[in-house]
Coordinates of C-alpha atoms and ligand atoms in Angstrom, one line a residue:
X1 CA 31.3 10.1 -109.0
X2 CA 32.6 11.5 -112.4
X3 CA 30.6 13.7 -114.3
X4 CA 30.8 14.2 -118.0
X5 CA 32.2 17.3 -119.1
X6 CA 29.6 19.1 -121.8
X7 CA 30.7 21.9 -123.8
X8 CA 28.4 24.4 -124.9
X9 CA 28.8 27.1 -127.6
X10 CA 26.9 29.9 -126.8
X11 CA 24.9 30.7 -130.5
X12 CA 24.2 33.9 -129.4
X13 CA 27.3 35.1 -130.6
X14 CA 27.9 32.8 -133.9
X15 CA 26.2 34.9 -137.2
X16 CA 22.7 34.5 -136.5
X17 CA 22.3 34.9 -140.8
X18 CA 24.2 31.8 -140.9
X19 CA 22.8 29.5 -137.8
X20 CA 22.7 26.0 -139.7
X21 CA 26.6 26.2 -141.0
X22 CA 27.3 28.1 -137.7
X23 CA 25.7 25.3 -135.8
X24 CA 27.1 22.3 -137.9
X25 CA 30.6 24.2 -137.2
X26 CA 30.8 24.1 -133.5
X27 CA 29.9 20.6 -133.7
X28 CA 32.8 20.4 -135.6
X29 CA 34.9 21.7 -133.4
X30 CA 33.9 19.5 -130.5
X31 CA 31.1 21.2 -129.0
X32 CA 28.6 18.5 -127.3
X33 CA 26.0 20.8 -127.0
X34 CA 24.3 24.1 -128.9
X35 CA 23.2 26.8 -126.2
X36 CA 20.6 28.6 -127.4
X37 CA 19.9 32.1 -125.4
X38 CA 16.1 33.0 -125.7
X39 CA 15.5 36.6 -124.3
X40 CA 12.0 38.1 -124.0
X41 CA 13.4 42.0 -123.8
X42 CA 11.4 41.8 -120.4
X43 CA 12.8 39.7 -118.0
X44 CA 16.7 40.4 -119.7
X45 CA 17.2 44.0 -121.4
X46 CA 17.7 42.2 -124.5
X47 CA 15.6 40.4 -127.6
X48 CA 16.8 37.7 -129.3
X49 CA 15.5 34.5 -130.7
X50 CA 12.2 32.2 -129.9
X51 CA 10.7 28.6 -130.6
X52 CA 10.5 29.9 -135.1
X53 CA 14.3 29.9 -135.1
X54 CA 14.8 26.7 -132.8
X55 CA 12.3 25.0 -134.9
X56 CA 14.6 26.0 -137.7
X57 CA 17.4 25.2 -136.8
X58 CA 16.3 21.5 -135.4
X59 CA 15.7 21.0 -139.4
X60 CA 19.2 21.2 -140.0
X61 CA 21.0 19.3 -137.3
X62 CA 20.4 16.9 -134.7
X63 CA 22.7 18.2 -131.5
X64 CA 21.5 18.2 -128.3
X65 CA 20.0 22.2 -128.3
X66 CA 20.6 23.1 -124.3
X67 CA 18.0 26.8 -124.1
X68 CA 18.0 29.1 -121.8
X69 CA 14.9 31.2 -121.4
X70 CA 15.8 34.3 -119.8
X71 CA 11.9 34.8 -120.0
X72 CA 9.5 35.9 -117.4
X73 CA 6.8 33.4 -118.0
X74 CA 8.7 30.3 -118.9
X75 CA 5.4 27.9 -118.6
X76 CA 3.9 29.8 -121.8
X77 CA 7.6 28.8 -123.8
X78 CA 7.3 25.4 -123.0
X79 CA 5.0 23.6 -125.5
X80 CA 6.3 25.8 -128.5
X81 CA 9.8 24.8 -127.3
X82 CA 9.2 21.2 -127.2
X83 CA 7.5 21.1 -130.7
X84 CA 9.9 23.1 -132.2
X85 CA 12.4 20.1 -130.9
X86 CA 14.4 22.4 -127.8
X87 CA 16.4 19.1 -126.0
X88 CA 16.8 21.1 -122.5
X89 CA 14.6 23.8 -121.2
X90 CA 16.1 25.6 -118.7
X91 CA 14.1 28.6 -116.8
X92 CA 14.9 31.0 -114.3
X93 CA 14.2 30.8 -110.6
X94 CA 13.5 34.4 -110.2
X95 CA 10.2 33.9 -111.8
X96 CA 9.2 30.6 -111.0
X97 CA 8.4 30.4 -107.5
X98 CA 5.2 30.1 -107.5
X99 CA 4.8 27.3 -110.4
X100 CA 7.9 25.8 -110.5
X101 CA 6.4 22.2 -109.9
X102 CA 3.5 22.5 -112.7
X103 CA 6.7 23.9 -114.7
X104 CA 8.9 21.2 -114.7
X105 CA 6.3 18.4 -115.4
X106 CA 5.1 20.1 -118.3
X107 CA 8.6 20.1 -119.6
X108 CA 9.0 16.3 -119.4
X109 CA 5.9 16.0 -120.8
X110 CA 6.8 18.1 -123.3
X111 CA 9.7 15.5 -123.7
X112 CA 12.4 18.1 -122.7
X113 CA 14.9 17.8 -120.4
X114 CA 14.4 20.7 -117.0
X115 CA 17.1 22.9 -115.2
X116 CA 16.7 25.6 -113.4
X117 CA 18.7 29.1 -113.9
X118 CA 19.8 31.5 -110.9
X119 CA 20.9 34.9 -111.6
X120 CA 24.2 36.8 -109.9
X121 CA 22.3 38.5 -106.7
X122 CA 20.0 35.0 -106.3
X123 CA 21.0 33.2 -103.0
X124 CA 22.2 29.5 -104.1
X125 CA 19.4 27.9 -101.2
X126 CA 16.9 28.6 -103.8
X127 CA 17.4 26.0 -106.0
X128 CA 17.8 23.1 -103.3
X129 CA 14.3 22.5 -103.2
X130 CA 14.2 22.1 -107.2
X131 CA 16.6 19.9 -106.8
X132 CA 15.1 17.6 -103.8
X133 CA 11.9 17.5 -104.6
X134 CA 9.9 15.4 -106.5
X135 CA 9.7 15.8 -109.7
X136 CA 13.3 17.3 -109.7
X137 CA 15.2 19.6 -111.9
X138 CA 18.4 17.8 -113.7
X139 CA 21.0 20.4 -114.5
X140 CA 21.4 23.8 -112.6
X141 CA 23.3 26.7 -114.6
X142 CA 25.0 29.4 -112.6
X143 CA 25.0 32.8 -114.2
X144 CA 28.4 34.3 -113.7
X145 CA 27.4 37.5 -115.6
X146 CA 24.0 39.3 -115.6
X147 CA 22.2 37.4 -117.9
X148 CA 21.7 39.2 -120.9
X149 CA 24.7 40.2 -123.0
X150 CA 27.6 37.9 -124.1
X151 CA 31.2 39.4 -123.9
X152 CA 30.9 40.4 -120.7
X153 CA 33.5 39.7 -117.4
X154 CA 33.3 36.1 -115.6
X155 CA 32.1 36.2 -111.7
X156 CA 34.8 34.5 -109.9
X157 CA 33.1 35.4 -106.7
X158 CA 29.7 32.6 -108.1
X159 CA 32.2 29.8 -107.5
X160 CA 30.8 29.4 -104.0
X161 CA 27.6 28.3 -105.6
X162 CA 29.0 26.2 -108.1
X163 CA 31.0 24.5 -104.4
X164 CA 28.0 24.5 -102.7
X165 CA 26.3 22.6 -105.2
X166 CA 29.0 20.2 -105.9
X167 CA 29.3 19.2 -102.6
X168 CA 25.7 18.6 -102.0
X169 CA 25.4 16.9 -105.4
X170 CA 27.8 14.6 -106.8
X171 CA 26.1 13.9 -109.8
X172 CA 24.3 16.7 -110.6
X173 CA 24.7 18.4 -113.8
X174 CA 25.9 21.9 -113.2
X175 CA 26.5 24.2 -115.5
X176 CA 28.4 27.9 -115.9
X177 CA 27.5 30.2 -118.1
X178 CA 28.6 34.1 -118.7
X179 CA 32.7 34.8 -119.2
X180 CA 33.9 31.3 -119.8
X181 CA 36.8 30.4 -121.6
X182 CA 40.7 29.7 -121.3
X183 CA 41.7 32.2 -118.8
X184 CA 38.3 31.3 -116.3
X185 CA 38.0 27.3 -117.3
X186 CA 39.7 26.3 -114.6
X187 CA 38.6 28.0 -111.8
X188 CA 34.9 27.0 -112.4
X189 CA 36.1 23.1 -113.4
X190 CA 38.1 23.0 -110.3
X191 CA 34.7 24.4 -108.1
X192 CA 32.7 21.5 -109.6
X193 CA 30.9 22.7 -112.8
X194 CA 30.5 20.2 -115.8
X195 CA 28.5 21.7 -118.6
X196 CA 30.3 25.1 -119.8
X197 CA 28.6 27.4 -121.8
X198 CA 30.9 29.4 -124.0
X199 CA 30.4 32.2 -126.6
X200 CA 32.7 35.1 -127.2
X201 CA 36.1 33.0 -126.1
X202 CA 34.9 30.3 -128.5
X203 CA 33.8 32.4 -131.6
X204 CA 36.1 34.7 -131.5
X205 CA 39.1 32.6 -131.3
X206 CA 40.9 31.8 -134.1
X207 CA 40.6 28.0 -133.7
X208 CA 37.5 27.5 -132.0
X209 CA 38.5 23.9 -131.7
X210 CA 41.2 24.4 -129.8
X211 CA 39.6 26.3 -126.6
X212 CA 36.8 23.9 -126.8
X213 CA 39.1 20.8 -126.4
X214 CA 40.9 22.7 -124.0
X215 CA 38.1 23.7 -121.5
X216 CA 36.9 19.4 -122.3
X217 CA 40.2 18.8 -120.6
X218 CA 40.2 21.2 -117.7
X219 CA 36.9 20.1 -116.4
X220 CA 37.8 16.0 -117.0
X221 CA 40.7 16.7 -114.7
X222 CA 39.4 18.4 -112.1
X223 CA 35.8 15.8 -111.8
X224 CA 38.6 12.8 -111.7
X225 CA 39.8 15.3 -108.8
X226 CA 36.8 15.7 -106.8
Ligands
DX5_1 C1 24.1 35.8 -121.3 C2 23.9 34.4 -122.0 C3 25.1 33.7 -122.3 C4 26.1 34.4 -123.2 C5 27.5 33.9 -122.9 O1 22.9 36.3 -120.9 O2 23.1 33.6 -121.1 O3 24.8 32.4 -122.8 O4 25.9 34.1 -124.6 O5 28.4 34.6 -123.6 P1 29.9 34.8 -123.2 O6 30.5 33.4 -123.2 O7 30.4 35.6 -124.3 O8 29.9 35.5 -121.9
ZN2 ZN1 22.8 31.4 -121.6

């Protein structure tokens, strides 16, 4: 089964003085998605935005906003998120073992759409039960940096995840996120993911629009492939 290929700018590096235009730009360009990185400074060595500058920015467009809270309590996130108007709240696994159930339901509720996040070192297995259970999970997002930082150097060796995943999971929405761009696109499309974040390769290219249709294309081929 064919999965839709998502792209997903990575805000944290557009001009965080400028989100709207910066936001209405990438959607410009072909993005499908906005990825918004929301970093407590405790759980990632890093601070960056919340639910005040979601809530903001949901005022000035209407694109599906896919956030990832590198937080260590997600469930306290989750009805600020949803009333700021977050589309997808993704949390991590590392910190949600205990109340990853009670977690996801209050993220429907909250009229948001869950996936769970797994970190470099974090064993693959650990998300299969998010995934079967239930009241499941609907995208996962392989980190193929240390969550954190943009700019930093794509994980080929996560690919076995991404494989694992695919295989067990036809349909499910998986997405990469750390390093992606031209020179890494195919690697991960060809393992199986579909949603690809994207932030250094995209802003910082001279035609954004370009590497964003050009990653589209790699992972369209490769799900026709698989
Ligand atoms: C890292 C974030 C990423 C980051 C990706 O912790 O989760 O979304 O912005 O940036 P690039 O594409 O530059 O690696
Ligand atoms: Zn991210």
């Amino acid at each position: 089964m064919a999965v839709e290929a998502k792209i997903a700018p990575s805000m944290l590096s557009s001009d965080f003085a400028n989100l709207a235009s910066e936001a209405e730009r990438m959607l410009n360009c072909g993005a499908d998605w906005l990825h918004m990185d929301i970093m407590d400074g405790h759980f990632v060595p890093n601070l960056t935005i919340g639910a005040p500058v979601i809530e903001s920015l949901r005022k000035h467009t209407k694109a599906y906003l896919d956030c990832h809270l590198m937080v260590t309590n997600p469930l306290d996130y989750v009805e600020a998120m949803g009333k700021a108007g977050a589309s997808g709240f993704t949390f991590h696994v590392e910190v949600s073992k205990e109340n990853w159930q009670e977690l996801v339901q209050k993220i429907k509720l909250n009229g948001m759409r869950p996936g769970v996040a797994l970190k470099p070192g974090t064993p693959i297995e650990e998300v299969y039960p998010l995934v079967e259970g239930e009241n499941p999970v609907e995208m996962v997002l392989v980190m193929t940096v240390e969550p954190g930082f943009g700019g930093q150097k794509f994980m080929p060796n996560m690919m076995d995840k991404v494989r694992a995943l695919r295989s067990r999971y036809p349909s499910l929405d998986i997405e990469v996120d750390g390093g992606l761009g031209p020179s890494t696109i195919d690697v991960a499309a060809s393992a199986g993911a579909n949603c690809i974040v994207a932030g250094s390769s995209v802003f910082g290219a001279p035609e954004p629009a370009q590497v964003i249709s050009l990653m589209r294309t790699s992972v369209e081929k490769a799900s026709k492939s698989n």
